[in-house]
């Protein structure tokens, strides 16, 4: 039998043959053009009905961590709405095809997370198109490195916050009235929330904000039976990293400083989202699940 996510494997050796390469793409970048290709779990993720009948909205669901999560959700039995930028249609259509093959109803909803009307409409379109909503994954994000704060453009600072924080607020605010008890919200934060890089002042600040937002909102929504949690990835091979997410010269060593000694693949994140989305994590709230190759966190 081919390997799946349950196959007993040495995590040091798993994916160790996939070496990051110094490539560059214009923002937002495509998984289709990522070399080497990332593993989104297309050939390995095996569902066991953990999200049967659920209805999920995933921002940044076209590529990287969001796409791997979408594949896992669909194979676990969920219907899925994907949010992404219009430039990412190629990636989104490929993922939508994989989800439909798994039997999912899929909505493809392109637009700009910096636009409040789009964010609010995203929730309405999902509720209408899927007949409800009970999993929200706020995962879309912007990361552009900058070596000197005096050269960090005001516009970039603003766009990083709007994309990573404001959109999460707008979408969550619009979603909550629709979420039945048992629903789950999962926000994507980062190791950057605890160990910020000197070149990611704006991005790291948004990720610390996402952690605080998650822990505050989890307490507020707990009495309604809505659980809010976060996933904090470490260095994961996605288009985000080759679209000026890192200084290009740092890419070749990407992930080597983790205890596992390698970068992670989006497929290794998906099970964390499935766990937090599913009722099996019923007593887990306000938690940040670190998936980072072993880097210590508070
Ligand atoms: P990715 O590029 O595949 O995904 C990011 C997605 O964000 C894009 O696909 C895009 O659809 C969406 N997006 C960005 N700006 C947008 C906008 N203005 N409007 C609509 N959509 C927009 O990269 P990824 O690494 O999978 O990123 C997913 C999440 O994981 C992000 O929140 C990122 O901060 C976080 N993260 C990534 C890493 C990593 O090493 N790759 C580490 C920690 C956290
Ligand atoms: Mg993308």
Coordinates of C-alpha atoms and ligand atoms in Angstrom, one line a residue:
X1 CA 0.0 0.0 0.0
X2 CA 1.2 3.5 -0.7
X3 CA 2.1 5.8 2.2
X4 CA -0.6 7.9 3.9
X5 CA -0.6 10.1 7.0
X6 CA -0.9 7.1 9.3
X7 CA 2.2 5.3 7.9
X8 CA 4.8 4.7 10.6
X9 CA 7.7 7.0 9.4
X10 CA 10.8 8.6 10.7
X11 CA 10.0 12.4 10.6
X12 CA 13.6 13.3 10.1
X13 CA 13.7 11.3 6.8
X14 CA 10.1 12.2 5.7
X15 CA 10.4 14.8 2.9
X16 CA 14.1 15.2 3.6
X17 CA 14.8 14.6 -0.2
X18 CA 12.7 17.8 -1.0
X19 CA 15.3 20.6 -0.8
X20 CA 14.1 24.2 -1.0
X21 CA 15.3 26.1 -4.1
X22 CA 16.0 29.7 -4.6
X23 CA 13.2 30.6 -7.0
X24 CA 11.3 33.8 -7.2
X25 CA 7.7 34.5 -8.1
X26 CA 5.6 37.7 -8.1
X27 CA 3.1 37.9 -5.2
X28 CA 0.8 36.0 -4.6
X29 CA 2.6 33.2 -6.4
X30 CA 1.3 29.8 -7.6
X31 CA 1.8 26.3 -6.3
X32 CA 1.7 25.4 -10.0
X33 CA 5.0 27.2 -10.5
X34 CA 6.7 26.2 -7.2
X35 CA 9.9 24.3 -7.7
X36 CA 10.3 21.8 -6.2
X37 CA 6.6 21.1 -5.9
X38 CA 5.0 21.1 -2.5
X39 CA 3.1 18.1 -1.0
X40 CA -0.5 19.1 -0.4
X41 CA -1.4 15.5 0.4
X42 CA -2.9 14.9 -3.0
X43 CA -1.6 11.3 -3.0
X44 CA -1.4 10.6 0.7
X45 CA -4.2 12.1 2.8
X46 CA -6.7 9.4 3.7
X47 CA -10.0 10.5 5.2
X48 CA -12.0 8.5 7.7
X49 CA -15.2 10.5 8.0
X50 CA -14.1 12.8 10.7
X51 CA -15.9 15.9 9.2
X52 CA -18.9 14.2 7.6
X53 CA -21.6 16.7 6.6
X54 CA -19.6 19.7 7.8
X55 CA -19.4 23.0 5.8
X56 CA -16.1 24.8 5.7
X57 CA -14.9 28.2 4.5
X58 CA -11.1 28.4 4.0
X59 CA -9.3 31.6 3.1
X60 CA -6.2 31.1 1.1
X61 CA -7.6 27.7 0.2
X62 CA -6.0 27.7 -3.3
X63 CA -2.4 26.8 -2.3
X64 CA -0.1 25.9 0.5
X65 CA -1.4 25.2 3.9
X66 CA -5.0 26.2 3.1
X67 CA -5.1 23.9 0.0
X68 CA -3.7 20.9 2.0
X69 CA -6.4 21.6 4.6
X70 CA -9.1 21.8 2.0
X71 CA -8.0 18.4 0.5
X72 CA -8.1 16.9 4.0
X73 CA -11.5 18.4 4.9
X74 CA -13.1 17.2 1.7
X75 CA -11.7 13.7 2.2
X76 CA -13.0 13.7 5.7
X77 CA -16.5 14.4 4.3
X78 CA -16.9 18.2 4.4
X79 CA -18.1 20.6 1.7
X80 CA -15.7 23.5 1.2
X81 CA -15.7 27.1 0.0
X82 CA -12.3 28.4 -1.1
X83 CA -11.3 32.1 -0.9
X84 CA -8.3 33.3 -2.9
X85 CA -7.1 36.1 -5.2
X86 CA -8.3 36.2 -8.8
X87 CA -4.7 35.8 -9.9
X88 CA -4.7 32.3 -8.3
X89 CA -7.5 30.9 -10.3
X90 CA -5.3 28.2 -11.8
X91 CA -4.3 26.8 -8.3
X92 CA -7.9 27.2 -7.0
X93 CA -9.4 25.2 -9.9
X94 CA -6.9 22.4 -9.5
X95 CA -7.7 22.1 -5.8
X96 CA -11.5 22.4 -6.5
X97 CA -11.1 19.4 -8.9
X98 CA -9.4 17.3 -6.2
X99 CA -12.1 18.2 -3.6
X100 CA -14.9 17.3 -6.1
X101 CA -13.2 14.0 -6.8
X102 CA -13.6 13.4 -3.0
X103 CA -17.3 14.0 -3.4
X104 CA -17.4 17.5 -1.9
X105 CA -19.6 20.4 -3.0
X106 CA -17.1 23.2 -3.7
X107 CA -17.5 26.9 -4.1
X108 CA -14.7 29.0 -5.6
X109 CA -15.0 32.6 -4.4
X110 CA -12.1 34.8 -5.7
X111 CA -11.6 38.3 -4.2
X112 CA -9.4 40.5 -2.1
X113 CA -9.3 40.1 1.6
X114 CA -8.4 43.7 2.0
X115 CA -11.9 44.6 0.8
X116 CA -14.4 44.5 3.7
X117 CA -17.3 44.0 1.4
X118 CA -15.7 40.9 -0.2
X119 CA -15.0 39.5 3.3
X120 CA -18.6 40.0 4.5
X121 CA -20.0 38.7 1.1
X122 CA -17.7 35.6 1.4
X123 CA -19.6 34.5 4.4
X124 CA -23.0 35.2 2.8
X125 CA -22.0 33.3 -0.4
X126 CA -20.8 30.3 1.6
X127 CA -23.9 30.1 3.8
X128 CA -26.1 30.3 0.7
X129 CA -24.0 28.0 -1.5
X130 CA -23.2 25.3 1.0
X131 CA -26.5 25.6 2.9
X132 CA -24.7 26.8 6.1
X133 CA -21.3 27.2 7.7
X134 CA -19.8 25.4 10.7
X135 CA -16.0 25.5 10.1
X136 CA -14.2 28.8 9.5
X137 CA -10.5 28.7 8.7
X138 CA -8.9 32.2 8.6
X139 CA -5.7 31.3 6.8
X140 CA -5.1 33.8 4.0
X141 CA -2.0 35.9 4.7
X142 CA 0.6 38.3 3.5
X143 CA 4.3 38.1 4.3
X144 CA 6.9 40.4 2.6
X145 CA 10.4 40.8 4.2
X146 CA 12.0 44.1 4.8
X147 CA 15.5 44.6 6.2
X148 CA 15.1 48.2 7.5
X149 CA 12.2 49.8 9.2
X150 CA 13.0 53.1 7.6
X151 CA 12.4 51.5 4.2
X152 CA 9.3 49.5 5.2
X153 CA 6.6 51.1 3.1
X154 CA 3.6 52.4 5.1
X155 CA 1.4 50.8 2.4
X156 CA 3.0 47.3 3.1
X157 CA 2.6 47.7 6.8
X158 CA -1.0 48.6 6.3
X159 CA -1.7 45.8 3.7
X160 CA -0.1 43.1 5.9
X161 CA -2.3 44.1 8.8
X162 CA -5.5 44.4 6.7
X163 CA -4.9 41.0 5.1
X164 CA -3.8 39.1 8.2
X165 CA -5.9 40.8 10.9
X166 CA -8.7 43.0 9.6
X167 CA -10.0 40.3 7.2
X168 CA -10.0 37.7 10.0
X169 CA -12.1 40.2 12.1
X170 CA -14.5 41.0 9.3
X171 CA -15.0 37.4 8.2
X172 CA -15.4 36.1 11.8
X173 CA -17.8 38.9 12.8
X174 CA -20.0 38.1 9.8
X175 CA -19.7 34.3 10.3
X176 CA -20.6 34.1 14.0
X177 CA -24.4 34.7 13.7
X178 CA -24.5 31.8 11.2
X179 CA -22.4 29.3 13.3
X180 CA -24.4 26.6 15.1
X181 CA -23.2 25.2 18.4
X182 CA -20.4 22.7 17.7
X183 CA -18.8 25.0 15.1
X184 CA -15.1 25.6 15.0
X185 CA -13.0 28.6 14.0
X186 CA -9.3 28.0 13.3
X187 CA -6.9 30.9 12.7
X188 CA -3.4 30.5 11.1
X189 CA -0.8 32.2 13.2
X190 CA 3.0 31.4 13.1
X191 CA 6.2 30.6 15.0
X192 CA 6.8 34.3 14.1
X193 CA 4.3 35.2 16.9
X194 CA 6.9 34.0 19.5
X195 CA 10.3 34.1 17.6
X196 CA 10.0 37.0 15.3
X197 CA 12.6 37.4 12.5
X198 CA 14.3 40.7 12.3
X199 CA 13.1 41.1 8.7
X200 CA 9.4 40.4 9.5
X201 CA 8.5 43.2 11.9
X202 CA 5.1 43.8 10.4
X203 CA 4.2 40.2 9.6
X204 CA 5.3 38.9 13.0
X205 CA 3.3 41.6 14.8
X206 CA 0.1 40.4 12.9
X207 CA 0.8 36.8 14.0
X208 CA 1.1 37.8 17.7
X209 CA -2.2 39.7 17.2
X210 CA -3.9 36.6 15.7
X211 CA -2.8 34.5 18.8
X212 CA -4.3 37.1 21.2
X213 CA -7.5 37.4 19.1
X214 CA -7.9 33.6 19.2
X215 CA -7.5 33.3 22.9
X216 CA -9.8 36.2 23.7
X217 CA -12.5 35.2 21.3
X218 CA -12.3 31.5 22.4
X219 CA -13.5 32.6 25.9
X220 CA -16.2 34.8 24.5
X221 CA -17.7 32.2 22.2
X222 CA -17.3 29.2 24.5
X223 CA -20.7 29.6 26.1
X224 CA -22.3 29.4 22.6
X225 CA -20.5 26.1 21.9
X226 CA -18.3 27.6 19.3
X227 CA -14.6 26.7 19.7
X228 CA -11.8 29.0 18.5
X229 CA -8.2 27.7 18.1
X230 CA -5.1 28.5 16.1
X231 CA -2.4 26.6 14.3
X232 CA 1.1 28.0 14.3
X233 CA 3.2 26.6 11.4
X234 CA 7.0 26.7 11.3
X235 CA 8.9 26.9 8.0
X236 CA 6.6 25.4 5.4
X237 CA 7.3 25.1 1.7
X238 CA 4.6 27.3 0.0
X239 CA 4.3 30.1 -2.5
X240 CA 4.3 32.6 0.4
X241 CA 8.1 32.0 0.9
X242 CA 9.2 32.5 -2.7
X243 CA 7.2 35.7 -3.2
X244 CA 9.6 37.8 -1.0
X245 CA 8.4 36.1 2.2
X246 CA 12.1 35.6 2.9
X247 CA 15.3 37.2 1.6
X248 CA 16.1 34.9 -1.4
X249 CA 19.5 33.9 0.0
X250 CA 17.8 32.5 3.1
X251 CA 15.6 30.2 1.1
X252 CA 18.2 27.5 0.4
X253 CA 18.6 26.8 4.2
X254 CA 14.8 27.2 4.8
X255 CA 13.9 25.0 7.8
X256 CA 17.3 23.6 8.4
X257 CA 17.5 25.3 11.8
X258 CA 14.5 23.3 13.2
X259 CA 15.2 20.3 15.4
X260 CA 14.0 18.0 12.6
X261 CA 16.5 19.8 10.3
X262 CA 14.2 20.3 7.4
X263 CA 11.3 22.5 6.2
X264 CA 7.8 21.1 6.5
X265 CA 5.2 20.4 3.8
X266 CA 1.6 21.7 3.7
X267 CA 0.4 18.1 4.0
X268 CA 1.9 17.9 7.5
X269 CA -0.3 20.8 8.6
X270 CA -3.6 19.5 7.5
X271 CA -4.1 16.9 10.3
X272 CA -3.8 19.7 12.9
X273 CA -6.7 21.6 11.2
X274 CA -8.8 18.4 11.0
X275 CA -8.2 17.7 14.7
X276 CA -9.3 21.3 15.7
X277 CA -12.2 21.3 13.3
X278 CA -13.7 18.0 14.4
X279 CA -15.7 17.2 17.6
X280 CA -12.8 15.0 18.8
X281 CA -11.2 18.2 20.1
X282 CA -14.3 19.2 22.0
X283 CA -12.4 20.3 25.2
X284 CA -9.7 22.2 23.3
X285 CA -10.3 26.0 23.1
X286 CA -8.1 29.0 22.8
X287 CA -5.2 26.6 22.0
X288 CA -2.4 27.3 19.6
X289 CA -1.2 24.0 18.1
X290 CA 2.4 24.4 17.0
X291 CA 3.4 22.4 13.9
X292 CA 6.9 23.6 13.5
X293 CA 9.5 20.9 13.4
X294 CA 10.2 21.1 17.1
X295 CA 11.0 24.8 17.7
X296 CA 10.2 25.6 21.4
X297 CA 7.3 27.9 22.0
X298 CA 5.8 29.4 25.2
Ligands
LIG1 P1 0.2 30.5 0.4 O1 0.8 31.6 -0.4 O2 0.0 29.2 -0.3 O3 -1.2 31.0 1.0 C1 -1.5 32.3 1.4 C2 -2.8 32.6 0.7 O4 -3.3 33.9 1.2 C3 -2.7 32.8 -0.8 O5 -2.9 31.6 -1.5 C4 -3.8 33.8 -1.1 O6 -4.9 33.1 -1.6 C5 -4.2 34.4 0.2 N1 -4.1 35.8 0.2 C6 -3.0 36.6 0.4 N2 -3.4 37.9 0.3 C7 -4.7 37.9 -0.1 C8 -5.6 38.9 -0.4 N3 -5.3 40.2 -0.4 N4 -6.9 38.6 -0.7 C9 -7.2 37.3 -0.8 N5 -6.4 36.3 -0.5 C10 -5.1 36.6 -0.1 O7 1.1 30.4 1.7 P2 1.0 29.6 3.0 O8 2.3 29.5 3.6 O9 0.2 28.3 2.9 O10 0.1 30.6 3.9 C11 -1.1 30.3 4.6 C12 -1.0 30.8 6.0 O11 0.1 30.2 6.7 C13 -0.7 32.3 6.1 O12 -1.5 32.9 7.1 C14 0.7 32.4 6.5 O13 1.0 33.6 7.2 C15 0.8 31.2 7.4 N6 2.1 30.7 7.7 C16 2.9 30.2 6.8 C17 4.2 29.7 7.1 C18 5.1 29.1 6.0 O14 6.3 28.9 6.4 N7 4.7 28.9 4.8 C19 4.6 29.7 8.4 C20 3.8 30.2 9.4 C21 2.5 30.7 9.0
LIG2 MG1 -2.0 30.9 -3.3

